[in-house]
Amino acid sequence: MPGTLYIVATPIGNLADMTPRAVEVLSGVDMIAAEDTRHSRGLLSHFGIRTPLFSCHKFNEDKRGDFFVSALLGGKDIALISDAGTPSISDPGHKLVGMAVACGIAVVAVCGANAIAAALSVSGFDASRFVFLGFMPRTVKEQAEVWDMLASGDITGVNKNTSIPAVFYESPLRIHKTLGLLEASYPTSSICLCNDLTKKFERTYRGTPAQVLAELSQNPSAKKGEYTGIALLPVIAKPENTAPTISLEAQLVDIMINNNCSLKDAANMLHETQKNLRIPGGKKAIYAATLRLKELWHE
């Protein structure tokens, strides 16, 4: 009988956030797949866990996946952990999970700390819907595209008159650049920026991008610890096409009058116009319109 793959969340900083269930599972499985075995040894030692450790990171997950799946099919129970938080969310793990699922192996979540949920819970924003952007792109162009898609609703796909929170991760070395770009493009955005969550230098900044940048500049510890940010951008409504739809028949008649031409010539001219403007319709629709006009004229 196959074993079980447990996806175990570990603390994002404060070791007191380790759940009793996580300790029980990590102690009871046959092996632990860890993002960084050196980092995880300290965590496991703190809780007296002596389960054998094997690496499973983004550079070896494909190759190691076969090893873990073989062990699972052989009846071994395995726990997957990342350096902090919940595996598979901006951390390695999803490939191994996918391989296990494909082989019919049971995958069980052992819930716990997660920076996304922690930041949203203290943001004060309506988080009934949100979008997760992961780590922000490094180039200015790519970041600008992300913010523009978010403001236009192209990312969220929800009501264009409704703004929803966007959660992102950023490093302390790039946070000023990211907020500076947001301030330049969307200065009235509302920001909740959480730094070093649950750890020694934990701090939450709130306000517009400019206000948060000003606070960051005054904090000598701003470059310590990772950032989880939430941005609420102003909605840029796309202009709606309020012009009335003109039927193909009306367009044909208008062309005939203005150009003093036959219905056939008008149809050819309308088709050329549609092609040049890339307007959907095509010859078949125009031909059908000419037939309807002929029927009307012969009534």
mmCIF file of C-alpha atoms in Angstrom:
data_model
loop_
_atom_site.group_PDB
_atom_site.id
_atom_site.type_symbol
_atom_site.label_atom_id
_atom_site.label_comp_id
_atom_site.label_asym_id
_atom_site.label_seq_id
_atom_site.Cartn_x
_atom_site.Cartn_y
_atom_site.Cartn_z
ATOM 1 C CA MET A 1 0.000 0.000 0.000
ATOM 2 C CA PRO A 2 1.439 3.441 -0.961
ATOM 3 C CA GLY A 3 2.488 5.863 1.713
ATOM 4 C CA THR A 4 1.267 9.421 2.184
ATOM 5 C CA LEU A 5 2.905 12.687 1.149
ATOM 6 C CA TYR A 6 2.380 15.346 3.827
ATOM 7 C CA ILE A 7 2.762 19.026 2.897
ATOM 8 C CA VAL A 8 3.832 20.562 6.198
ATOM 9 C CA ALA A 9 3.828 24.294 6.927
ATOM 10 C CA THR A 10 6.626 25.515 9.185
ATOM 11 C CA PRO A 11 7.042 28.868 10.992
ATOM 12 C CA ILE A 12 7.913 31.934 8.909
ATOM 13 C CA GLY A 13 10.011 33.220 11.794
ATOM 14 C CA ASN A 14 8.639 32.691 15.272
ATOM 15 C CA LEU A 15 9.217 29.064 16.279
ATOM 16 C CA ALA A 16 6.236 29.251 18.640
ATOM 17 C CA ASP A 17 4.029 29.166 15.525
ATOM 18 C CA MET A 18 4.970 25.523 14.894
ATOM 19 C CA THR A 19 1.795 23.470 15.325
ATOM 20 C CA PRO A 20 1.681 20.317 17.475
ATOM 21 C CA ARG A 21 0.361 18.424 14.448
ATOM 22 C CA ALA A 22 3.350 19.501 12.356
ATOM 23 C CA VAL A 23 5.735 18.221 15.052
ATOM 24 C CA GLU A 24 3.800 14.948 15.259
ATOM 25 C CA VAL A 25 3.834 14.393 11.476
ATOM 26 C CA LEU A 26 7.501 15.316 11.047
ATOM 27 C CA SER A 27 8.419 12.970 13.883
ATOM 28 C CA GLY A 28 6.331 10.100 12.542
ATOM 29 C CA VAL A 29 7.127 10.002 8.815
ATOM 30 C CA ASP A 30 9.901 7.880 7.329
ATOM 31 C CA MET A 31 11.717 10.787 5.691
ATOM 32 C CA ILE A 32 11.523 14.544 5.220
ATOM 33 C CA ALA A 33 12.018 16.319 1.889
ATOM 34 C CA ALA A 34 13.443 19.750 2.737
ATOM 35 C CA GLU A 35 14.192 22.802 0.598
ATOM 36 C CA ASP A 36 17.471 23.355 2.462
ATOM 37 C CA THR A 37 18.588 20.538 4.762
ATOM 38 C CA ARG A 38 21.080 22.814 6.552
ATOM 39 C CA HIS A 39 18.366 25.321 7.389
ATOM 40 C CA SER A 40 15.827 22.652 8.378
ATOM 41 C CA ARG A 41 18.197 20.818 10.740
ATOM 42 C CA GLY A 42 18.056 23.751 13.144
ATOM 43 C CA LEU A 43 14.245 23.728 13.144
ATOM 44 C CA LEU A 44 13.998 19.961 13.604
ATOM 45 C CA SER A 45 16.655 19.951 16.326
ATOM 46 C CA HIS A 46 14.702 22.599 18.249
ATOM 47 C CA PHE A 47 11.702 20.260 18.403
ATOM 48 C CA GLY A 48 13.712 17.075 18.947
ATOM 49 C CA ILE A 49 12.821 15.616 15.540
ATOM 50 C CA ARG A 50 15.352 13.057 14.235
ATOM 51 C CA THR A 51 13.679 11.951 10.998
ATOM 52 C CA PRO A 52 16.134 11.488 8.060
ATOM 53 C CA LEU A 53 16.418 14.571 5.841
ATOM 54 C CA PHE A 54 16.716 14.675 2.038
ATOM 55 C CA SER A 55 17.009 17.783 -0.119
ATOM 56 C CA CYS A 56 14.205 18.827 -2.453
ATOM 57 C CA HIS A 57 14.791 22.260 -3.946
ATOM 58 C CA LYS A 58 14.042 23.982 -7.260
ATOM 59 C CA PHE A 59 17.269 22.723 -8.836
ATOM 60 C CA ASN A 60 16.795 19.014 -8.084
ATOM 61 C CA GLU A 61 13.037 18.594 -7.633
ATOM 62 C CA ASP A 62 12.608 16.892 -11.020
ATOM 63 C CA LYS A 63 15.313 14.288 -10.395
ATOM 64 C CA ARG A 64 14.599 13.785 -6.704
ATOM 65 C CA GLY A 65 10.884 13.489 -7.470
ATOM 66 C CA ASP A 66 11.391 9.988 -8.894
ATOM 67 C CA PHE A 67 13.245 8.954 -5.735
ATOM 68 C CA PHE A 68 10.500 10.241 -3.442
ATOM 69 C CA VAL A 69 7.657 8.814 -5.529
ATOM 70 C CA SER A 70 9.379 5.420 -5.587
ATOM 71 C CA ALA A 71 9.647 5.523 -1.795
ATOM 72 C CA LEU A 72 6.000 6.547 -1.463
ATOM 73 C CA LEU A 73 4.872 3.731 -3.761
ATOM 74 C CA GLY A 74 6.930 1.401 -1.586
ATOM 75 C CA GLY A 75 4.855 2.355 1.452
ATOM 76 C CA LYS A 76 7.027 5.111 2.950
ATOM 77 C CA ASP A 77 5.434 8.249 4.407
ATOM 78 C CA ILE A 78 7.171 11.499 3.452
ATOM 79 C CA ALA A 79 6.803 15.063 4.719
ATOM 80 C CA LEU A 80 7.649 18.001 2.464
ATOM 81 C CA ILE A 81 8.824 21.262 4.061
ATOM 82 C CA SER A 82 10.264 24.518 2.737
ATOM 83 C CA ASP A 83 12.595 26.926 4.500
ATOM 84 C CA ALA A 84 9.594 28.784 5.937
ATOM 85 C CA GLY A 85 5.840 28.821 5.519
ATOM 86 C CA THR A 86 3.818 26.537 3.278
ATOM 87 C CA PRO A 87 5.576 24.550 0.517
ATOM 88 C CA SER A 88 4.554 25.005 -3.130
ATOM 89 C CA ILE A 89 3.587 28.678 -2.636
ATOM 90 C CA SER A 90 6.515 30.633 -4.141
ATOM 91 C CA ASP A 91 8.603 27.727 -2.843
ATOM 92 C CA PRO A 92 9.525 24.304 -4.287
ATOM 93 C CA GLY A 93 7.075 21.435 -3.949
ATOM 94 C CA HIS A 94 4.394 21.629 -6.611
ATOM 95 C CA LYS A 95 6.289 19.340 -8.995
ATOM 96 C CA LEU A 96 6.621 16.599 -6.382
ATOM 97 C CA VAL A 97 2.954 16.985 -5.457
ATOM 98 C CA GLY A 98 1.973 16.708 -9.128
ATOM 99 C CA MET A 99 4.065 13.548 -9.554
ATOM 100 C CA ALA A 100 2.524 11.992 -6.449
ATOM 101 C CA VAL A 101 -1.019 12.822 -7.540
ATOM 102 C CA ALA A 102 -0.348 11.325 -10.989
ATOM 103 C CA CYS A 103 0.646 8.065 -9.297
ATOM 104 C CA GLY A 104 -2.465 7.953 -7.118
ATOM 105 C CA ILE A 105 -0.585 8.754 -3.916
ATOM 106 C CA ALA A 106 -2.495 10.509 -1.122
ATOM 107 C CA VAL A 107 -1.346 14.098 -0.501
ATOM 108 C CA VAL A 108 -2.318 15.653 2.832
ATOM 109 C CA ALA A 109 -1.928 19.289 3.907
ATOM 110 C CA VAL A 110 -0.673 20.024 7.422
ATOM 111 C CA CYS A 111 -1.665 23.676 7.751
ATOM 112 C CA GLY A 112 0.256 26.400 9.492
ATOM 113 C CA ALA A 113 2.058 29.691 8.940
ATOM 114 C CA ASN A 114 1.758 31.542 5.649
ATOM 115 C CA ALA A 115 2.950 35.087 4.939
ATOM 116 C CA ILE A 116 0.103 35.816 2.512
ATOM 117 C CA ALA A 117 -2.621 35.058 5.040
ATOM 118 C CA ALA A 118 -0.731 36.825 7.837
ATOM 119 C CA ALA A 119 -0.326 40.054 5.840
ATOM 120 C CA LEU A 120 -3.915 40.059 4.587
ATOM 121 C CA SER A 121 -5.244 39.519 8.109
ATOM 122 C CA VAL A 122 -3.644 42.723 9.399
ATOM 123 C CA SER A 123 -4.096 44.848 6.256
ATOM 124 C CA GLY A 124 -7.612 46.083 6.930
ATOM 125 C CA PHE A 125 -8.453 45.490 3.245
ATOM 126 C CA ASP A 126 -11.432 43.418 2.148
ATOM 127 C CA ALA A 127 -9.746 40.079 1.418
ATOM 128 C CA SER A 128 -12.853 38.184 0.337
ATOM 129 C CA ARG A 129 -11.099 38.288 -3.037
ATOM 130 C CA PHE A 130 -7.426 38.970 -3.718
ATOM 131 C CA VAL A 131 -4.752 38.249 -6.292
ATOM 132 C CA PHE A 132 -1.316 36.854 -5.442
ATOM 133 C CA LEU A 133 1.527 38.172 -7.608
ATOM 134 C CA GLY A 134 4.381 36.227 -6.016
ATOM 135 C CA PHE A 135 7.827 37.805 -6.185
ATOM 136 C CA MET A 136 7.763 40.975 -8.269
ATOM 137 C CA PRO A 137 9.638 41.002 -11.614
ATOM 138 C CA ARG A 138 13.068 42.595 -11.460
ATOM 139 C CA THR A 139 12.842 44.877 -14.489
ATOM 140 C CA VAL A 140 10.997 48.200 -14.482
ATOM 141 C CA LYS A 141 9.145 47.315 -17.687
ATOM 142 C CA GLU A 142 7.829 43.987 -16.380
ATOM 143 C CA GLN A 143 6.764 45.522 -13.074
ATOM 144 C CA ALA A 144 4.959 48.341 -14.865
ATOM 145 C CA GLU A 145 3.072 45.782 -16.943
ATOM 146 C CA VAL A 146 1.954 43.951 -13.793
ATOM 147 C CA TRP A 147 0.651 47.118 -12.127
ATOM 148 C CA ASP A 148 -1.082 48.265 -15.323
ATOM 149 C CA MET A 149 -2.834 44.921 -15.774
ATOM 150 C CA LEU A 150 -3.933 44.998 -12.146
ATOM 151 C CA ALA A 151 -5.324 48.546 -12.407
ATOM 152 C CA SER A 152 -7.194 47.731 -15.615
ATOM 153 C CA GLY A 153 -8.675 44.541 -14.187
ATOM 154 C CA ASP A 154 -6.943 42.343 -16.769
ATOM 155 C CA ILE A 155 -5.333 40.251 -14.005
ATOM 156 C CA THR A 156 -8.314 39.953 -11.697
ATOM 157 C CA GLY A 157 -11.080 39.522 -14.271
ATOM 158 C CA VAL A 158 -13.614 40.985 -11.831
ATOM 159 C CA ASN A 159 -15.872 44.012 -11.987
ATOM 160 C CA LYS A 160 -13.782 46.772 -13.546
ATOM 161 C CA ASN A 161 -15.210 49.242 -11.016
ATOM 162 C CA THR A 162 -13.927 47.198 -8.079
ATOM 163 C CA SER A 163 -10.346 47.154 -6.852
ATOM 164 C CA ILE A 164 -9.143 44.043 -5.037
ATOM 165 C CA PRO A 165 -5.955 43.645 -2.953
ATOM 166 C CA ALA A 166 -2.825 42.359 -4.687
ATOM 167 C CA VAL A 167 -0.310 40.519 -2.501
ATOM 168 C CA PHE A 168 3.340 40.465 -3.531
ATOM 169 C CA TYR A 169 6.703 39.420 -2.149
ATOM 170 C CA GLU A 170 9.799 41.600 -2.369
ATOM 171 C CA SER A 171 13.358 41.548 -1.074
ATOM 172 C CA PRO A 172 14.704 44.286 1.216
ATOM 173 C CA LEU A 173 17.196 45.270 -1.508
ATOM 174 C CA ARG A 174 14.481 45.974 -4.095
ATOM 175 C CA ILE A 175 11.554 47.217 -2.009
ATOM 176 C CA HIS A 176 12.426 50.921 -2.506
ATOM 177 C CA LYS A 177 12.596 50.459 -6.279
ATOM 178 C CA THR A 178 9.278 48.604 -6.398
ATOM 179 C CA LEU A 179 7.422 51.152 -4.290
ATOM 180 C CA GLY A 180 9.052 53.990 -6.222
ATOM 181 C CA LEU A 181 7.679 52.638 -9.477
ATOM 182 C CA LEU A 182 4.238 52.192 -7.941
ATOM 183 C CA GLU A 183 4.356 55.743 -6.567
ATOM 184 C CA ALA A 184 5.255 57.118 -10.007
ATOM 185 C CA SER A 185 2.451 55.258 -11.791
ATOM 186 C CA TYR A 186 -0.297 55.009 -9.172
ATOM 187 C CA PRO A 187 0.463 57.542 -6.401
ATOM 188 C CA THR A 188 -2.987 57.245 -4.767
ATOM 189 C CA SER A 189 -2.659 53.496 -4.161
ATOM 190 C CA SER A 190 -3.184 52.181 -0.637
ATOM 191 C CA ILE A 191 -0.327 50.058 0.678
ATOM 192 C CA CYS A 192 0.040 47.677 3.606
ATOM 193 C CA LEU A 193 3.652 46.543 3.789
ATOM 194 C CA CYS A 194 4.701 43.873 6.285
ATOM 195 C CA ASN A 195 8.386 43.404 7.024
ATOM 196 C CA ASP A 196 10.033 40.510 8.873
ATOM 197 C CA LEU A 197 6.684 38.969 9.855
ATOM 198 C CA THR A 198 6.709 37.253 13.303
ATOM 199 C CA LYS A 199 10.419 38.035 13.735
ATOM 200 C CA LYS A 200 12.608 40.464 15.659
ATOM 201 C CA PHE A 201 12.273 43.472 13.346
ATOM 202 C CA GLU A 202 8.594 42.944 12.467
ATOM 203 C CA ARG A 203 6.925 46.151 11.334
ATOM 204 C CA THR A 204 3.874 47.097 9.286
ATOM 205 C CA TYR A 205 3.773 50.232 7.134
ATOM 206 C CA ARG A 206 0.527 51.750 5.857
ATOM 207 C CA GLY A 207 -0.370 54.586 3.511
ATOM 208 C CA THR A 208 0.316 55.719 -0.036
ATOM 209 C CA PRO A 209 3.522 54.553 -1.750
ATOM 210 C CA ALA A 210 5.151 57.917 -0.987
ATOM 211 C CA GLN A 211 4.186 57.736 2.700
ATOM 212 C CA VAL A 212 5.480 54.180 3.044
ATOM 213 C CA LEU A 213 8.721 55.079 1.254
ATOM 214 C CA ALA A 214 9.237 57.975 3.646
ATOM 215 C CA GLU A 215 8.810 55.666 6.662
ATOM 216 C CA LEU A 216 11.151 53.083 5.169
ATOM 217 C CA SER A 217 13.836 55.707 4.675
ATOM 218 C CA GLN A 218 13.647 56.631 8.370
ATOM 219 C CA ASN A 219 13.942 53.033 9.592
ATOM 220 C CA PRO A 220 17.575 51.860 10.006
ATOM 221 C CA SER A 221 16.367 48.227 10.071
ATOM 222 C CA ALA A 222 14.425 48.465 6.799
ATOM 223 C CA LYS A 223 16.916 46.252 4.961
ATOM 224 C CA LYS A 224 16.486 43.375 7.397
ATOM 225 C CA GLY A 225 13.954 40.667 6.572
ATOM 226 C CA GLU A 226 11.696 39.939 3.622
ATOM 227 C CA TYR A 227 8.642 41.989 2.661
ATOM 228 C CA THR A 228 5.064 40.919 2.042
ATOM 229 C CA GLY A 229 3.156 43.797 0.510
ATOM 230 C CA ILE A 230 -0.483 44.400 -0.307
ATOM 231 C CA ALA A 231 -1.420 47.032 -2.854
ATOM 232 C CA LEU A 232 -4.901 48.399 -3.481
ATOM 233 C CA LEU A 233 -4.652 50.297 -6.748
ATOM 234 C CA PRO A 234 -7.151 52.885 -7.991
ATOM 235 C CA VAL A 235 -9.426 51.441 -10.649
ATOM 236 C CA ILE A 236 -8.900 52.747 -14.156
ATOM 237 C CA ALA A 237 -12.191 52.075 -15.864
ATOM 238 C CA LYS A 238 -11.954 51.186 -19.513
ATOM 239 C CA PRO A 239 -14.088 53.458 -21.692
ATOM 240 C CA GLU A 240 -17.232 51.727 -22.745
ATOM 241 C CA ASN A 241 -18.297 51.816 -26.352
ATOM 242 C CA THR A 242 -21.549 53.707 -26.070
ATOM 243 C CA ALA A 243 -21.896 54.314 -29.796
ATOM 244 C CA PRO A 244 -24.977 52.593 -31.231
ATOM 245 C CA THR A 245 -24.304 49.545 -33.362
ATOM 246 C CA ILE A 246 -25.012 50.313 -37.010
ATOM 247 C CA SER A 247 -26.352 47.357 -38.956
ATOM 248 C CA LEU A 248 -24.545 46.081 -42.028
ATOM 249 C CA GLU A 249 -27.648 46.892 -44.077
ATOM 250 C CA ALA A 250 -27.529 50.537 -42.974
ATOM 251 C CA GLN A 251 -23.814 50.732 -43.710
ATOM 252 C CA LEU A 252 -24.370 49.326 -47.205
ATOM 253 C CA VAL A 253 -27.112 51.834 -47.988
ATOM 254 C CA ASP A 254 -24.961 54.682 -46.654
ATOM 255 C CA ILE A 255 -22.052 53.634 -48.886
ATOM 256 C CA MET A 256 -24.334 53.381 -51.913
ATOM 257 C CA ILE A 257 -25.718 56.902 -51.372
ATOM 258 C CA ASN A 258 -22.385 58.558 -50.596
ATOM 259 C CA ASN A 259 -20.543 56.874 -53.466
ATOM 260 C CA ASN A 260 -23.406 56.595 -55.969
ATOM 261 C CA CYS A 261 -22.568 52.931 -56.532
ATOM 262 C CA SER A 262 -24.324 49.581 -56.820
ATOM 263 C CA LEU A 263 -25.112 47.249 -53.927
ATOM 264 C CA LYS A 264 -22.404 44.877 -55.141
ATOM 265 C CA ASP A 265 -19.789 47.631 -55.191
ATOM 266 C CA ALA A 266 -20.928 48.816 -51.761
ATOM 267 C CA ALA A 267 -20.493 45.273 -50.408
ATOM 268 C CA ASN A 268 -16.942 45.098 -51.775
ATOM 269 C CA MET A 269 -16.078 48.488 -50.289
ATOM 270 C CA LEU A 270 -17.485 47.539 -46.874
ATOM 271 C CA HIS A 271 -15.511 44.312 -46.882
ATOM 272 C CA GLU A 272 -12.265 46.177 -47.640
ATOM 273 C CA THR A 273 -12.999 48.636 -44.825
ATOM 274 C CA GLN A 274 -13.561 45.786 -42.362
ATOM 275 C CA LYS A 275 -10.293 44.137 -43.375
ATOM 276 C CA ASN A 276 -8.291 47.341 -42.963
ATOM 277 C CA LEU A 277 -9.830 48.090 -39.553
ATOM 278 C CA ARG A 278 -9.766 44.418 -38.474
ATOM 279 C CA ILE A 279 -13.482 44.518 -37.712
ATOM 280 C CA PRO A 280 -15.118 41.084 -37.377
ATOM 281 C CA GLY A 281 -17.844 40.310 -39.882
ATOM 282 C CA GLY A 282 -16.479 38.994 -43.136
ATOM 283 C CA LYS A 283 -17.861 38.365 -46.590
ATOM 284 C CA LYS A 284 -20.554 35.949 -45.472
ATOM 285 C CA ALA A 285 -22.163 38.461 -43.107
ATOM 286 C CA ILE A 286 -22.038 41.226 -45.708
ATOM 287 C CA TYR A 287 -23.491 38.920 -48.372
ATOM 288 C CA ALA A 288 -26.344 37.982 -46.041
ATOM 289 C CA ALA A 289 -26.999 41.686 -45.480
ATOM 290 C CA THR A 290 -27.207 42.303 -49.254
ATOM 291 C CA LEU A 291 -29.771 39.509 -49.545
ATOM 292 C CA ARG A 292 -31.884 41.044 -46.775
ATOM 293 C CA LEU A 293 -31.777 44.408 -48.530
ATOM 294 C CA LYS A 294 -32.866 42.862 -51.830
ATOM 295 C CA GLU A 295 -35.768 41.139 -50.055
ATOM 296 C CA LEU A 296 -36.835 44.453 -48.494
ATOM 297 C CA TRP A 297 -36.635 46.300 -51.813
ATOM 298 C CA HIS A 298 -38.771 43.666 -53.532
ATOM 299 C CA GLU A 299 -41.519 43.590 -50.912
#
